[in-house]
Coordinates of C-alpha atoms and ligand atoms in Angstrom, one line a residue:
X1 CA -89.8 -13.9 -40.4
X2 CA -87.4 -15.3 -37.8
X3 CA -88.7 -17.0 -34.7
X4 CA -86.9 -15.7 -31.6
X5 CA -87.2 -17.3 -28.1
X6 CA -87.0 -14.8 -25.3
X7 CA -86.6 -16.4 -21.8
X8 CA -87.3 -14.3 -18.8
X9 CA -89.8 -12.5 -21.0
X10 CA -92.0 -11.3 -18.2
X11 CA -89.2 -9.2 -16.5
X12 CA -88.6 -5.5 -17.1
X13 CA -85.9 -6.0 -19.8
X14 CA -87.9 -8.8 -21.4
X15 CA -91.0 -6.6 -21.6
X16 CA -89.1 -3.6 -23.0
X17 CA -87.6 -5.8 -25.6
X18 CA -90.8 -7.5 -26.6
X19 CA -92.4 -4.1 -27.0
X20 CA -89.6 -2.8 -29.2
X21 CA -89.4 -6.0 -31.3
X22 CA -93.2 -6.5 -31.8
X23 CA -94.0 -7.1 -35.4
X24 CA -90.3 -7.5 -36.4
X25 CA -89.9 -11.1 -35.3
X26 CA -92.2 -14.0 -34.3
X27 CA -91.6 -13.9 -30.6
X28 CA -91.9 -17.0 -28.4
X29 CA -92.0 -15.5 -24.9
X30 CA -91.1 -17.8 -22.1
X31 CA -91.1 -17.3 -18.3
X32 CA -92.1 -19.0 -15.1
X33 CA -94.5 -16.1 -14.4
X34 CA -97.4 -14.8 -16.4
X35 CA -96.7 -11.9 -18.8
X36 CA -98.0 -8.7 -17.4
X37 CA -97.9 -7.1 -20.8
X38 CA -98.7 -8.9 -24.0
X39 CA -98.0 -7.8 -27.5
X40 CA -99.6 -8.9 -30.7
X41 CA -98.3 -12.0 -32.3
X42 CA -96.2 -13.1 -29.4
X43 CA -96.7 -16.6 -28.1
X44 CA -96.3 -17.4 -24.4
X45 CA -94.7 -20.7 -23.2
X46 CA -94.4 -21.2 -19.4
X47 CA -91.2 -22.9 -18.5
X48 CA -88.8 -23.4 -15.6
X49 CA -85.3 -23.4 -17.2
X50 CA -83.7 -25.1 -14.2
X51 CA -85.5 -28.2 -15.6
X52 CA -83.8 -29.6 -18.7
X53 CA -87.0 -30.9 -20.2
X54 CA -88.5 -27.4 -20.1
X55 CA -85.4 -25.9 -21.7
X56 CA -85.6 -28.6 -24.5
X57 CA -89.3 -27.9 -25.1
X58 CA -89.0 -24.1 -25.5
X59 CA -85.8 -24.0 -27.6
X60 CA -87.2 -26.4 -30.3
X61 CA -87.6 -24.8 -33.8
X62 CA -86.4 -21.3 -33.1
X63 CA -83.8 -19.3 -35.1
X64 CA -82.2 -17.5 -32.1
X65 CA -82.5 -17.2 -28.4
X66 CA -82.3 -14.2 -26.2
X67 CA -81.6 -15.8 -22.8
X68 CA -82.8 -13.2 -20.2
X69 CA -84.2 -15.8 -17.7
X70 CA -82.8 -16.1 -14.2
X71 CA -82.0 -13.9 -11.2
X72 CA -81.3 -10.3 -12.2
X73 CA -79.8 -9.0 -8.9
X74 CA -77.8 -10.4 -6.0
X75 CA -79.7 -13.2 -4.2
X76 CA -79.4 -16.4 -2.2
X77 CA -76.8 -18.8 -3.6
X78 CA -79.2 -21.7 -4.0
X79 CA -81.5 -19.5 -6.2
X80 CA -78.6 -18.2 -8.3
X81 CA -77.2 -21.7 -8.7
X82 CA -80.5 -23.1 -9.9
X83 CA -81.7 -20.3 -12.1
X84 CA -78.5 -18.7 -13.4
X85 CA -76.0 -21.6 -13.4
X86 CA -78.1 -24.7 -14.0
X87 CA -80.7 -22.7 -16.0
X88 CA -78.1 -21.1 -18.2
X89 CA -76.4 -24.5 -18.9
X90 CA -79.7 -26.0 -19.7
X91 CA -80.6 -23.3 -22.3
X92 CA -77.2 -23.6 -24.1
X93 CA -77.2 -27.4 -24.0
X94 CA -80.9 -27.6 -25.1
X95 CA -80.1 -25.1 -28.0
X96 CA -77.2 -27.3 -29.1
X97 CA -79.3 -30.4 -29.1
X98 CA -82.1 -28.7 -31.0
X99 CA -79.7 -27.3 -33.6
X100 CA -80.2 -23.6 -32.6
X101 CA -77.0 -21.9 -33.6
X102 CA -77.4 -18.4 -32.2
X103 CA -77.7 -17.3 -28.6
X104 CA -77.7 -13.8 -27.3
X105 CA -76.7 -13.8 -23.7
X106 CA -77.5 -10.7 -21.7
X107 CA -74.7 -10.7 -19.2
X108 CA -74.3 -7.7 -16.9
X109 CA -72.1 -4.8 -15.9
X110 CA -71.8 -6.7 -12.6
X111 CA -69.5 -9.2 -14.4
X112 CA -67.0 -6.4 -14.2
X113 CA -68.4 -4.4 -11.3
X114 CA -65.1 -4.4 -9.3
X115 CA -63.4 -2.1 -11.8
X116 CA -63.1 1.4 -10.5
X117 CA -65.0 4.2 -11.9
X118 CA -61.9 6.1 -13.0
X119 CA -61.1 3.3 -15.5
X120 CA -62.5 2.9 -19.0
X121 CA -62.8 -0.8 -19.8
X122 CA -63.3 -2.6 -23.0
X123 CA -64.6 -6.1 -23.9
X124 CA -61.1 -7.6 -23.4
X125 CA -60.7 -7.0 -19.7
X126 CA -60.5 -9.8 -17.2
X127 CA -63.9 -10.3 -15.4
X128 CA -64.1 -8.8 -11.9
X129 CA -67.6 -9.7 -10.7
X130 CA -69.0 -7.8 -7.8
X131 CA -71.5 -10.3 -6.4
X132 CA -72.6 -13.9 -6.7
X133 CA -75.0 -12.7 -9.3
X134 CA -72.0 -11.2 -11.2
X135 CA -70.2 -14.5 -10.9
X136 CA -73.2 -16.3 -12.5
X137 CA -72.9 -13.9 -15.5
X138 CA -69.2 -14.6 -15.9
X139 CA -70.2 -18.3 -15.9
X140 CA -72.6 -17.6 -18.8
X141 CA -69.9 -15.8 -20.7
X142 CA -67.5 -18.6 -20.2
X143 CA -70.1 -21.2 -21.2
X144 CA -70.9 -19.2 -24.3
X145 CA -67.2 -19.2 -25.2
X146 CA -67.0 -23.0 -24.8
X147 CA -70.1 -23.6 -26.9
X148 CA -68.8 -21.2 -29.6
X149 CA -65.4 -22.9 -29.7
X150 CA -66.5 -26.5 -29.3
X151 CA -69.8 -26.6 -31.1
X152 CA -69.5 -23.7 -33.5
X153 CA -72.4 -21.8 -31.9
X154 CA -72.8 -18.1 -32.5
X155 CA -72.8 -16.4 -29.1
X156 CA -73.4 -12.7 -28.6
X157 CA -72.8 -11.6 -24.9
X158 CA -74.1 -8.1 -24.0
X159 CA -72.9 -6.8 -20.7
X160 CA -76.0 -4.9 -20.0
X161 CA -76.0 -1.7 -17.9
X162 CA -79.5 -0.6 -16.7
X163 CA -82.5 -0.7 -19.1
X164 CA -85.0 2.0 -18.3
X165 CA -86.9 4.7 -20.2
X166 CA -84.6 7.2 -18.3
X167 CA -81.6 6.9 -16.1
X168 CA -82.5 6.8 -12.4
X169 CA -79.4 7.9 -10.6
X170 CA -75.8 9.1 -11.0
X171 CA -74.4 5.6 -11.5
X172 CA -77.0 4.8 -14.1
X173 CA -75.9 8.0 -16.1
X174 CA -72.8 5.9 -17.0
X175 CA -74.6 2.6 -17.7
X176 CA -78.0 3.6 -19.0
X177 CA -79.4 1.6 -21.9
X178 CA -82.5 3.0 -23.5
X179 CA -85.1 0.5 -24.8
X180 CA -84.6 1.5 -28.4
X181 CA -80.8 1.1 -28.1
X182 CA -81.4 -2.3 -26.5
X183 CA -83.5 -3.3 -29.5
X184 CA -80.9 -2.1 -31.9
X185 CA -78.1 -4.1 -30.2
X186 CA -80.3 -7.2 -29.9
X187 CA -81.1 -6.9 -33.6
X188 CA -77.4 -6.8 -34.5
X189 CA -76.9 -9.9 -32.3
X190 CA -79.6 -11.7 -34.1
X191 CA -78.7 -10.6 -37.7
X192 CA -75.0 -9.9 -37.9
X193 CA -73.5 -12.6 -40.2
X194 CA -70.1 -12.7 -38.5
X195 CA -71.0 -13.4 -34.9
X196 CA -69.0 -16.2 -33.5
X197 CA -68.2 -15.2 -29.9
X198 CA -68.6 -11.6 -29.0
X199 CA -68.7 -9.5 -25.9
X200 CA -70.2 -6.0 -26.1
X201 CA -71.5 -3.5 -23.6
X202 CA -75.3 -3.1 -23.5
X203 CA -75.3 0.7 -22.9
X204 CA -76.5 3.8 -24.8
X205 CA -74.0 6.3 -26.1
X206 CA -73.6 7.9 -22.7
X207 CA -71.1 10.8 -22.4
X208 CA -70.3 9.5 -18.9
X209 CA -69.8 5.9 -20.0
X210 CA -67.1 3.8 -18.3
X211 CA -66.9 1.5 -21.4
X212 CA -64.9 1.5 -24.6
X213 CA -67.7 -0.1 -26.7
X214 CA -65.6 -0.3 -29.9
X215 CA -66.5 -3.9 -30.3
X216 CA -70.2 -3.1 -30.6
X217 CA -69.4 -0.2 -32.9
X218 CA -67.3 -2.5 -35.1
X219 CA -70.5 -4.7 -35.5
X220 CA -72.5 -1.6 -36.5
X221 CA -74.0 -0.4 -33.3
X222 CA -74.9 3.3 -33.4
X223 CA -76.7 4.2 -30.2
X224 CA -79.4 6.8 -30.5
X225 CA -79.5 7.9 -26.9
X226 CA -77.1 9.6 -24.4
X227 CA -78.0 9.9 -20.7
X228 CA -76.5 13.4 -20.6
X229 CA -79.8 15.0 -21.4
X230 CA -81.1 13.8 -18.0
X231 CA -77.9 14.6 -16.1
X232 CA -78.9 17.9 -14.5
X233 CA -82.2 16.5 -13.2
X234 CA -80.7 13.2 -12.0
X235 CA -77.8 14.9 -10.2
X236 CA -80.0 17.4 -8.5
X237 CA -81.8 14.6 -6.6
X238 CA -78.7 12.4 -6.0
X239 CA -77.9 11.7 -2.3
X240 CA -74.4 10.5 -1.3
X241 CA -74.2 6.7 -0.7
X242 CA -73.8 5.4 2.9
X243 CA -70.7 3.4 1.9
X244 CA -67.8 5.0 0.0
X245 CA -67.1 1.8 -1.9
X246 CA -70.5 2.1 -3.7
X247 CA -69.1 5.3 -5.2
X248 CA -65.7 3.9 -6.1
X249 CA -66.6 0.9 -8.1
X250 CA -68.6 0.6 -11.2
X251 CA -70.9 -2.0 -9.7
X252 CA -72.2 0.5 -7.1
X253 CA -74.3 -1.1 -4.3
X254 CA -73.7 -4.6 -5.6
X255 CA -70.1 -4.4 -4.2
X256 CA -71.6 -4.3 -0.7
X257 CA -74.7 -6.4 -1.2
X258 CA -74.7 -9.7 0.6
X259 CA -76.6 -12.8 -0.3
X260 CA -77.5 -13.2 3.4
X261 CA -76.9 -10.0 5.4
X262 CA -75.7 -11.6 8.7
X263 CA -74.9 -15.3 8.2
X264 CA -74.9 -17.3 11.4
X265 CA -71.5 -18.7 12.4
X266 CA -70.9 -22.3 11.3
X267 CA -71.2 -24.8 14.2
X268 CA -67.9 -25.1 16.1
X269 CA -66.8 -21.6 15.0
X270 CA -67.2 -18.2 16.8
X271 CA -67.6 -14.7 15.4
X272 CA -64.2 -12.9 15.7
X273 CA -64.2 -10.2 18.4
X274 CA -63.5 -6.7 16.9
Ligands
LIG1 C1 -78.2 -5.6 -13.5 O1 -77.5 -6.5 -13.9 C2 -79.6 -6.0 -13.1 O2 -80.1 -7.0 -13.9 C3 -80.5 -4.8 -13.1 O3 -81.6 -5.2 -12.3 C4 -79.9 -3.5 -12.5 O4 -79.6 -3.7 -11.1 C5 -78.6 -3.3 -13.2 O5 -77.7 -4.4 -13.3 C6 -77.8 -2.1 -12.6 O6 -76.6 -2.2 -12.4 O7 -78.4 -1.1 -12.5

């Protein structure tokens, strides 16, 4: 049985994934925080991936890595820098030094969140991040491409929508990713013999999808779920967003989210009068 390292294993996506993969792989679950839910046969290793020594320690002797660790929403730049940029670099570099060939990088819909909702995009579009968090995901995709080309690593980037047992609002009807579809796509990322560098969308087979997920289909992904069965109930409770941009762009509220809501002016500068 393969040993799989999951970083960020205590988070929501990590917990869904560990539940779905329990018994299928030997899971090494790593996080800064304690695991709230534990599953049989999964070993916990506490680590701070912004420290290279920790990244080296947790990546030793595994067959593949699912690198979920880091900030999962917009946040202060220093936090994103250390967890998502430095942390991501550390995991790739530690994997290379430990001879781990395969990395699954859960990037995000927010790497392309500035595409409008009336467009269908595929894995070849130019990134259009909607936040500093989105930029950090584009960084991870670029790093994966470098490590695939330069070091022959096998890198599987999943631009994840929203993992939940059910879609929670109108935007999520388009990007919902059920836990069992997540497990199917991750299994393809771990097992497919021809992965070199791939970008796929981590979403279920949603009728309202904004994505052409043909690259995932080419690799054998056959989603079992479609958010449409929840549409009536979700739309009935939907309230219009306060800012029209959140309805125009795929990234929703991330296009208006600020790392610091009202930054103080720099010394020697003044706020412009309206
Ligand atoms: C993400 O990338 C986040 O990790 C997750 O927390 C959700 O906010 C999701 O996107 C989303 O767009 O709903």
